[in-house]
Backbone as CSV, one residue per row, in Angstrom:
resi,resn,N_x,N_y,N_z,CA_x,CA_y,CA_z,C_x,C_y,C_z
1,UNK,27.093,-13.721,24.947,25.853,-12.973,24.999,26.113,-11.618,25.628
2,UNK,25.524,-10.584,25.057,25.612,-9.252,25.633,24.197,-8.773,25.892
3,UNK,23.999,-8.141,26.995,22.668,-7.596,27.285,22.833,-6.235,27.918
4,UNK,21.962,-5.328,27.547,21.942,-4.021,28.168,20.607,-3.900,28.864
5,UNK,20.603,-3.395,30.068,19.321,-3.219,30.730,19.251,-1.844,31.363
6,UNK,18.047,-1.351,31.437,17.773,-0.103,32.104,16.700,-0.421,33.129
7,UNK,17.059,-0.417,34.409,16.087,-0.793,35.429,15.654,-2.223,35.217
8,UNK,14.348,-2.437,35.157,13.796,-3.766,34.983,13.595,-4.148,33.519
9,UNK,13.932,-3.256,32.596,13.618,-3.504,31.205,14.853,-3.875,30.410
10,UNK,14.738,-4.918,29.619,15.825,-5.321,28.732,15.648,-4.568,27.425
11,UNK,16.625,-3.779,27.050,16.550,-3.014,25.819,17.011,-3.846,24.636
12,UNK,18.057,-4.639,24.842,18.566,-5.411,23.726,19.254,-6.654,24.264
13,UNK,18.975,-7.774,23.659,19.638,-9.014,24.032,20.119,-9.670,22.754
14,UNK,21.364,-10.104,22.743,21.941,-10.711,21.556,22.378,-12.123,21.884
15,UNK,21.931,-13.047,21.090,22.372,-14.427,21.180,22.875,-14.794,19.798
16,UNK,23.963,-15.508,19.716,24.399,-15.913,18.384,25.091,-17.261,18.441
17,UNK,25.035,-17.931,17.304,25.715,-19.203,17.099,26.529,-19.066,15.829
18,UNK,27.836,-19.102,15.952,28.717,-18.994,14.805,29.213,-20.396,14.504
19,UNK,28.705,-20.997,13.420,29.040,-22.395,13.203,30.434,-22.618,12.638
20,UNK,31.097,-21.575,12.149,32.475,-21.805,11.714,33.490,-21.168,12.657
21,UNK,33.031,-20.425,13.659,33.841,-19.849,14.737,34.979,-18.960,14.262
22,UNK,35.044,-18.655,12.988,36.168,-17.873,12.499,35.784,-16.437,12.192
23,UNK,34.508,-16.159,12.063,34.094,-14.835,11.642,34.295,-14.677,10.153
24,UNK,33.973,-13.519,9.635,34.091,-13.322,8.187,35.549,-13.290,7.741
25,UNK,35.885,-14.041,6.701,37.258,-14.001,6.173,37.538,-12.654,5.503
26,UNK,38.783,-12.283,5.437,39.171,-11.045,4.762,38.676,-11.071,3.317
27,UNK,38.146,-9.948,2.874,37.686,-9.820,1.495,36.308,-10.384,1.234
28,UNK,35.639,-10.911,2.250,34.300,-11.465,2.021,33.236,-10.399,2.269
29,UNK,32.100,-10.583,1.625,30.959,-9.711,1.890,30.227,-10.269,3.109
30,UNK,29.781,-9.379,3.969,28.949,-9.787,5.095,27.511,-9.441,4.710
31,UNK,26.668,-10.465,4.668,25.288,-10.305,4.233,24.363,-10.684,5.380
32,UNK,23.493,-9.769,5.776,22.481,-10.069,6.790,21.199,-10.440,6.058
33,UNK,20.682,-11.633,6.361,19.391,-12.058,5.835,18.438,-12.139,7.020
34,UNK,17.390,-11.301,6.996,16.420,-11.283,8.084,15.497,-12.494,7.946
35,UNK,15.390,-13.270,9.022,14.555,-14.472,9.004,13.645,-14.479,10.223
36,UNK,12.428,-14.997,10.013,11.508,-15.136,11.141,10.730,-16.447,11.074
37,UNK,11.059,-17.291,10.101,10.363,-18.560,9.958,9.168,-18.482,9.027
38,UNK,8.816,-17.296,8.542,7.672,-17.153,7.636,8.076,-17.540,6.219
39,UNK,7.078,-17.781,5.378,7.403,-18.101,3.987,7.983,-16.876,3.269
40,UNK,7.711,-15.671,3.757,8.288,-14.462,3.156,9.798,-14.402,3.405
41,UNK,10.212,-14.748,4.617,11.653,-14.731,4.890,12.338,-15.919,4.209
42,UNK,11.640,-17.025,4.087,12.181,-18.182,3.357,12.394,-17.816,1.891
43,UNK,11.438,-17.085,1.316,11.573,-16.632,-0.062,12.782,-15.706,-0.206
44,UNK,12.969,-14.804,0.760,14.114,-13.882,0.716,15.427,-14.660,0.770
45,UNK,15.492,-15.674,1.631,16.707,-16.496,1.717,16.936,-17.247,0.406
46,UNK,15.873,-17.811,-0.154,15.996,-18.513,-1.444,16.445,-17.557,-2.543
47,UNK,15.880,-16.331,-2.541,16.257,-15.340,-3.544,17.743,-15.004,-3.421
48,UNK,18.195,-14.800,-2.186,19.612,-14.518,-1.970,20.469,-15.669,-2.504
49,UNK,20.098,-16.899,-2.136,20.890,-18.069,-2.543,20.939,-18.217,-4.062
50,UNK,19.830,-17.941,-4.741,19.737,-18.141,-6.187,20.290,-16.977,-7.006
51,UNK,20.220,-15.757,-6.467,20.514,-14.590,-7.297,21.649,-13.697,-6.821
52,UNK,21.976,-13.735,-5.552,22.943,-12.781,-5.019,24.192,-13.420,-4.414
53,UNK,24.114,-14.655,-4.016,25.192,-15.315,-3.268,26.475,-15.408,-4.087
54,UNK,27.556,-15.070,-3.405,28.894,-15.267,-3.959,29.618,-16.259,-3.074
55,UNK,30.594,-16.928,-3.617,31.271,-18.015,-2.900,31.967,-17.558,-1.619
56,UNK,32.386,-16.306,-1.554,33.100,-15.852,-0.358,32.211,-15.097,0.632
57,UNK,30.891,-15.147,0.466,29.977,-14.452,1.370,29.990,-15.063,2.765
58,UNK,29.858,-14.201,3.751,29.659,-14.600,5.142,28.253,-14.136,5.498
59,UNK,27.359,-15.087,5.772,25.944,-14.790,5.940,25.570,-14.787,7.412
60,UNK,24.842,-13.762,7.813,24.292,-13.683,9.159,22.777,-13.800,9.027
61,UNK,22.225,-14.942,9.453,20.772,-15.083,9.508,20.339,-14.428,10.805
62,UNK,19.602,-13.340,10.702,19.249,-12.542,11.868,17.751,-12.624,12.134
63,UNK,17.406,-12.950,13.364,16.012,-12.989,13.772,15.815,-12.034,14.937
64,UNK,14.576,-11.581,15.109,14.284,-10.616,16.154,13.119,-11.102,17.006
65,UNK,13.417,-11.698,18.167,12.327,-12.121,19.045,11.604,-10.900,19.603
66,UNK,10.302,-11.041,19.798,9.509,-9.912,20.274,9.378,-9.979,21.791
67,UNK,10.337,-9.399,22.479,10.376,-9.402,23.936,9.401,-8.401,24.538
68,UNK,8.985,-7.413,23.774,8.123,-6.369,24.313,6.805,-6.937,24.830
69,UNK,6.261,-7.954,24.146,5.015,-8.569,24.610,5.193,-9.196,25.985
70,UNK,6.363,-9.768,26.233,6.643,-10.370,27.534,6.675,-9.289,28.606
71,UNK,7.305,-8.176,28.284,7.376,-7.094,29.257,5.988,-6.554,29.576
72,UNK,5.151,-6.404,28.559,3.796,-5.914,28.786,3.003,-6.883,29.657
73,UNK,3.229,-8.183,29.466,2.481,-9.193,30.214,2.861,-9.224,31.691
74,UNK,3.980,-8.622,32.071,4.427,-8.680,33.460,3.905,-7.537,34.311
75,UNK,3.278,-6.532,33.694,2.736,-5.422,34.468,1.517,-5.915,35.237
76,UNK,1.423,-5.558,36.521,0.211,-5.899,37.271,-0.683,-4.663,37.362
77,UNK,-1.719,-4.717,38.152,-2.698,-3.637,38.213,-2.135,-2.346,38.804
78,UNK,-1.160,-2.441,39.665,-0.579,-1.238,40.269,0.244,-0.488,39.237
79,UNK,0.194,0.825,39.324,0.938,1.630,38.374,2.444,1.480,38.571
80,UNK,3.156,1.291,37.471,4.612,1.295,37.438,5.277,0.227,38.301
81,UNK,4.655,-0.896,38.471,5.319,-1.995,39.156,5.395,-3.190,38.225
82,UNK,6.427,-3.976,38.414,6.661,-5.147,37.584,6.854,-6.341,38.496
83,UNK,6.198,-7.445,38.159,6.403,-8.692,38.884,7.696,-9.305,38.338
84,UNK,8.804,-9.103,39.034,10.108,-9.522,38.527,10.246,-11.041,38.427
85,UNK,9.594,-11.788,39.327,9.642,-13.248,39.216,8.944,-13.709,37.943
86,UNK,7.788,-13.128,37.681,7.031,-13.456,36.475,7.844,-13.077,35.233
87,UNK,8.470,-11.919,35.272,9.301,-11.456,34.169,10.462,-12.421,33.931
88,UNK,11.143,-12.806,34.994,12.274,-13.720,34.861,11.829,-15.057,34.264
89,UNK,10.667,-15.549,34.688,10.136,-16.808,34.165,9.825,-16.688,32.673
90,UNK,9.156,-15.600,32.295,8.842,-15.380,30.877,10.109,-15.231,30.043
91,UNK,11.083,-14.499,30.554,12.331,-14.314,29.806,13.071,-15.629,29.621
92,UNK,13.057,-16.486,30.644,13.705,-17.796,30.528,13.016,-18.628,29.450
93,UNK,11.685,-18.610,29.435,10.941,-19.357,28.408,11.211,-18.798,27.020
94,UNK,11.236,-17.476,26.922,11.503,-16.853,25.629,12.922,-17.163,25.167
95,UNK,13.855,-17.181,26.073,15.240,-17.517,25.737,15.318,-18.923,25.143
96,UNK,14.570,-19.865,25.728,14.527,-21.225,25.187,13.976,-21.227,23.765
97,UNK,12.894,-20.477,23.533,12.316,-20.390,22.192,13.314,-19.801,21.198
98,UNK,14.014,-18.761,21.636,15.002,-18.121,20.766,16.132,-19.102,20.451
99,UNK,16.599,-19.831,21.453,17.655,-20.828,21.231,17.198,-21.894,20.241
100,UNK,15.937,-22.332,20.358,15.404,-23.320,19.410,15.367,-22.741,18.001
101,UNK,14.943,-21.487,17.889,14.880,-20.829,16.582,16.284,-20.693,15.987
102,UNK,17.244,-20.295,16.821,18.621,-20.166,16.344,19.156,-21.510,15.865
103,UNK,18.857,-22.567,16.602,19.300,-23.906,16.199,18.663,-24.294,14.864
104,UNK,17.363,-24.006,14.704,16.671,-24.295,13.441,17.359,-23.582,12.283
105,UNK,17.651,-22.282,12.457,18.288,-21.519,11.389,19.732,-21.972,11.164
106,UNK,20.408,-22.392,12.218,21.774,-22.920,12.068,21.752,-24.175,11.199
107,UNK,20.786,-25.061,11.446,20.653,-26.266,10.625,20.365,-25.902,9.173
108,UNK,19.567,-24.877,8.969,19.258,-24.410,7.612,20.542,-23.934,6.920
109,UNK,21.392,-23.223,7.653,22.670,-22.765,7.092,23.553,-23.938,6.703
110,UNK,23.644,-24.904,7.609,24.484,-26.062,7.348,23.968,-26.855,6.156
111,UNK,22.661,-27.027,6.070,22.058,-27.753,4.952,22.348,-27.066,3.627
112,UNK,22.321,-25.750,3.632,22.558,-24.989,2.403,24.040,-24.670,2.187
113,UNK,24.886,-25.190,3.065,26.341,-25.013,2.973,26.750,-23.543,2.920
114,UNK,26.123,-22.746,3.796,26.478,-21.338,3.900,27.507,-21.167,5.009
115,UNK,28.397,-20.226,4.822,29.360,-19.880,5.856,28.807,-18.669,6.590
116,UNK,28.790,-18.725,7.925,28.286,-17.586,8.668,27.774,-17.961,10.036
117,UNK,26.749,-17.243,10.477,26.193,-17.497,11.802,24.730,-17.094,11.842
118,UNK,24.076,-17.510,12.901,22.712,-17.074,13.177,22.760,-16.198,14.410
119,UNK,21.859,-15.224,14.453,21.912,-14.251,15.531,20.507,-13.760,15.840
120,UNK,20.230,-13.562,17.115,18.958,-12.977,17.545,19.258,-11.641,18.204
121,UNK,18.535,-10.625,17.787,18.670,-9.297,18.380,17.266,-8.813,18.720
122,UNK,17.050,-8.467,19.970,15.757,-7.949,20.396,15.867,-6.454,20.585
123,UNK,14.856,-5.748,20.095,14.825,-4.297,20.212,13.367,-3.868,20.309
124,UNK,13.113,-2.569,20.334,11.739,-2.100,20.468,10.883,-2.435,19.250
125,UNK,11.501,-2.712,18.104,10.762,-3.238,16.953,11.719,-4.053,16.088
126,UNK,11.202,-5.021,15.337,12.073,-5.893,14.536,12.927,-5.134,13.527
127,UNK,12.380,-4.077,12.913,13.161,-3.317,11.939,14.394,-2.694,12.565
128,UNK,14.230,-2.144,13.757,15.355,-1.557,14.476,16.389,-2.636,14.807
129,UNK,15.918,-3.807,15.225,16.835,-4.910,15.552,17.642,-5.323,14.326
130,UNK,16.996,-5.384,13.173,17.688,-5.772,11.942,18.740,-4.722,11.577
131,UNK,18.375,-3.447,11.644,19.336,-2.382,11.321,20.520,-2.402,12.283
132,UNK,20.237,-2.539,13.586,21.328,-2.559,14.565,22.183,-3.808,14.429
133,UNK,21.546,-4.951,14.172,22.303,-6.191,13.972,23.222,-6.090,12.773
134,UNK,22.721,-5.497,11.687,23.543,-5.316,10.485,24.714,-4.380,10.761
135,UNK,24.456,-3.339,11.529,25.520,-2.397,11.886,26.584,-3.080,12.746
136,UNK,26.138,-3.868,13.740,27.084,-4.582,14.614,27.943,-5.571,13.835
137,UNK,27.378,-6.149,12.794,28.112,-7.130,11.986,28.930,-6.469,10.883
138,UNK,28.827,-5.148,10.760,29.489,-4.405,9.689,29.109,-4.995,8.328
139,UNK,27.802,-5.224,8.169,27.284,-5.868,6.960,27.425,-4.977,5.745
140,UNK,27.538,-5.625,4.595,27.602,-4.912,3.323,26.207,-4.634,2.773
141,UNK,25.259,-5.528,3.034,23.872,-5.289,2.667,22.950,-6.224,3.436
142,UNK,21.649,-5.881,3.398,20.606,-6.632,4.102,19.642,-7.199,3.062
143,UNK,19.229,-8.445,3.264,18.198,-9.061,2.437,17.014,-9.334,3.350
144,UNK,15.825,-8.891,2.932,14.639,-9.037,3.773,13.433,-9.354,2.897
145,UNK,12.526,-10.153,3.429,11.290,-10.473,2.730,10.273,-9.367,2.924
146,UNK,9.185,-9.474,2.203,8.125,-8.471,2.262,6.785,-9.190,2.252
147,UNK,5.940,-8.848,3.205,4.622,-9.484,3.283,3.691,-9.003,2.188
148,UNK,4.005,-7.906,1.553,3.149,-7.399,0.492,1.871,-6.764,1.009
149,UNK,1.969,-5.997,2.084,0.799,-5.288,2.599,0.289,-4.299,1.565
150,UNK,-1.006,-4.112,1.511,-1.579,-3.092,0.650,-1.238,-1.712,1.177
151,UNK,-1.441,-0.698,0.367,-1.053,0.669,0.732,-1.747,1.146,2.007
152,UNK,-3.014,0.835,2.174,-3.742,1.305,3.362,-3.219,0.623,4.616
153,UNK,-3.082,-0.707,4.584,-2.579,-1.416,5.757,-1.156,-0.982,6.089
154,UNK,-0.325,-0.789,5.058,1.055,-0.375,5.287,1.098,1.010,5.934
155,UNK,0.185,1.908,5.521,0.129,3.250,6.092,-0.181,3.204,7.581
156,UNK,-1.134,2.369,7.969,-1.534,2.305,9.374,-0.644,1.401,10.208
157,UNK,-0.221,0.277,9.644,0.550,-0.699,10.412,2.051,-0.539,10.247
158,UNK,2.466,0.045,9.143,3.890,0.094,8.855,4.343,-1.294,8.449
159,UNK,5.580,-1.436,8.106,6.114,-2.757,7.791,7.579,-2.789,8.194
160,UNK,8.030,-3.978,8.500,9.425,-4.146,8.903,10.335,-3.796,7.734
161,UNK,10.003,-4.289,6.538,10.868,-4.015,5.385,10.920,-2.519,5.079
162,UNK,9.804,-1.824,5.226,9.772,-0.382,5.004,10.651,0.336,6.026
163,UNK,10.567,-0.093,7.280,11.396,0.497,8.333,12.884,0.305,8.004
164,UNK,13.251,-0.929,7.648,14.662,-1.231,7.356,15.129,-0.403,6.161
165,UNK,14.315,-0.333,5.126,14.674,0.433,3.933,14.968,1.890,4.270
166,UNK,14.174,2.482,5.149,14.316,3.906,5.450,15.289,4.222,6.588
167,UNK,15.688,3.225,7.372,16.573,3.488,8.509,17.957,2.853,8.389
168,UNK,18.141,1.959,7.448,19.439,1.316,7.277,20.418,2.270,6.598
169,UNK,21.679,2.154,6.978,22.726,2.970,6.363,23.490,2.192,5.307
170,UNK,22.999,0.992,4.993,23.621,0.159,3.955,22.529,-0.269,2.974
171,UNK,22.912,-0.772,1.802,21.898,-1.201,0.834,20.980,-2.295,1.398
172,UNK,19.725,-2.253,0.958,18.703,-3.213,1.387,18.069,-3.822,0.143
173,UNK,18.003,-5.143,0.119,17.308,-5.855,-0.950,16.007,-6.374,-0.350
174,UNK,14.876,-5.878,-0.868,13.570,-6.329,-0.392,13.028,-7.318,-1.412
175,UNK,12.753,-8.525,-0.939,12.311,-9.603,-1.824,10.817,-9.826,-1.657
176,UNK,10.076,-9.460,-2.662,8.631,-9.663,-2.666,8.346,-10.788,-3.666
177,UNK,7.630,-11.785,-3.202,7.246,-12.881,-4.096,6.344,-12.326,-5.181
178,UNK,6.575,-12.727,-6.421,5.835,-12.125,-7.533,4.332,-12.350,-7.442
179,UNK,3.886,-13.344,-6.674,2.457,-13.609,-6.556,1.829,-12.937,-5.339
180,UNK,2.607,-12.278,-4.496,2.047,-11.704,-3.268,1.063,-10.582,-3.571
181,UNK,1.341,-9.766,-4.573,0.425,-8.669,-4.907,-0.883,-9.218,-5.474
182,UNK,-0.781,-10.243,-6.337,-1.982,-10.863,-6.898,-2.834,-11.456,-5.783
183,UNK,-2.187,-12.079,-4.815,-2.901,-12.699,-3.706,-3.712,-11.657,-2.939
184,UNK,-3.118,-10.522,-2.624,-3.823,-9.476,-1.881,-4.931,-8.860,-2.726
185,UNK,-4.702,-8.725,-4.031,-5.739,-8.183,-4.898,-6.927,-9.137,-4.939
186,UNK,-6.676,-10.437,-4.997,-7.764,-11.417,-5.017,-8.540,-11.421,-3.717
187,UNK,-7.873,-11.236,-2.608,-8.565,-11.196,-1.325,-9.542,-10.019,-1.302
188,UNK,-9.111,-8.874,-1.794,-9.971,-7.698,-1.821,-11.227,-7.942,-2.639
189,UNK,-11.098,-8.592,-3.807,-12.266,-8.872,-4.634,-13.166,-9.899,-3.981
190,UNK,-12.592,-10.918,-3.412,-13.374,-11.994,-2.826,-14.233,-11.487,-1.673
191,UNK,-13.688,-10.588,-0.871,-14.410,-10.123,0.308,-14.994,-8.721,0.115
192,UNK,-14.985,-8.221,-1.122,-15.508,-6.891,-1.433,-14.901,-5.812,-0.533
193,UNK,-13.586,-5.827,-0.414,-12.901,-4.830,0.413,-12.543,-3.618,-0.408
């Protein structure tokens, strides 16, 4: 595990489980698949397995825990002070959750007979974590799901896949389920949006 900290704030924490302990073999492609447990990331993983996977691929299932919410929760009423005991307790709990998530994704890799590892990278936003994780792994490309936000919501909220597409220095495959656009269009009609 590597962690960088500035004062009381953790900027990045990396946890990983490499189930083959060998790293990527020479001549293999390193593929980062962003996963968060949602059906969108599951679809992206399925798409990769069905359409892009090659026998010599080394896959990094990368997840990004949202540590920023924990940091915000530790601020008390006084300006610029942090309850460090509370922070340490929250970080320990979050670490357990991340370890459980990594174990879940590791089992998914083993079930699908993929060679590679699972990794968690925390950053100021998930898109940044995915780009940095891919860079650290010297990945050849990134596969990511897409929630299929409408144009207005995407403009105001942004999206992780949009961030990765515009900030990654390697190719990005964005997997949108073919029914996601229809689903959002139906919601708009149903609720007169």
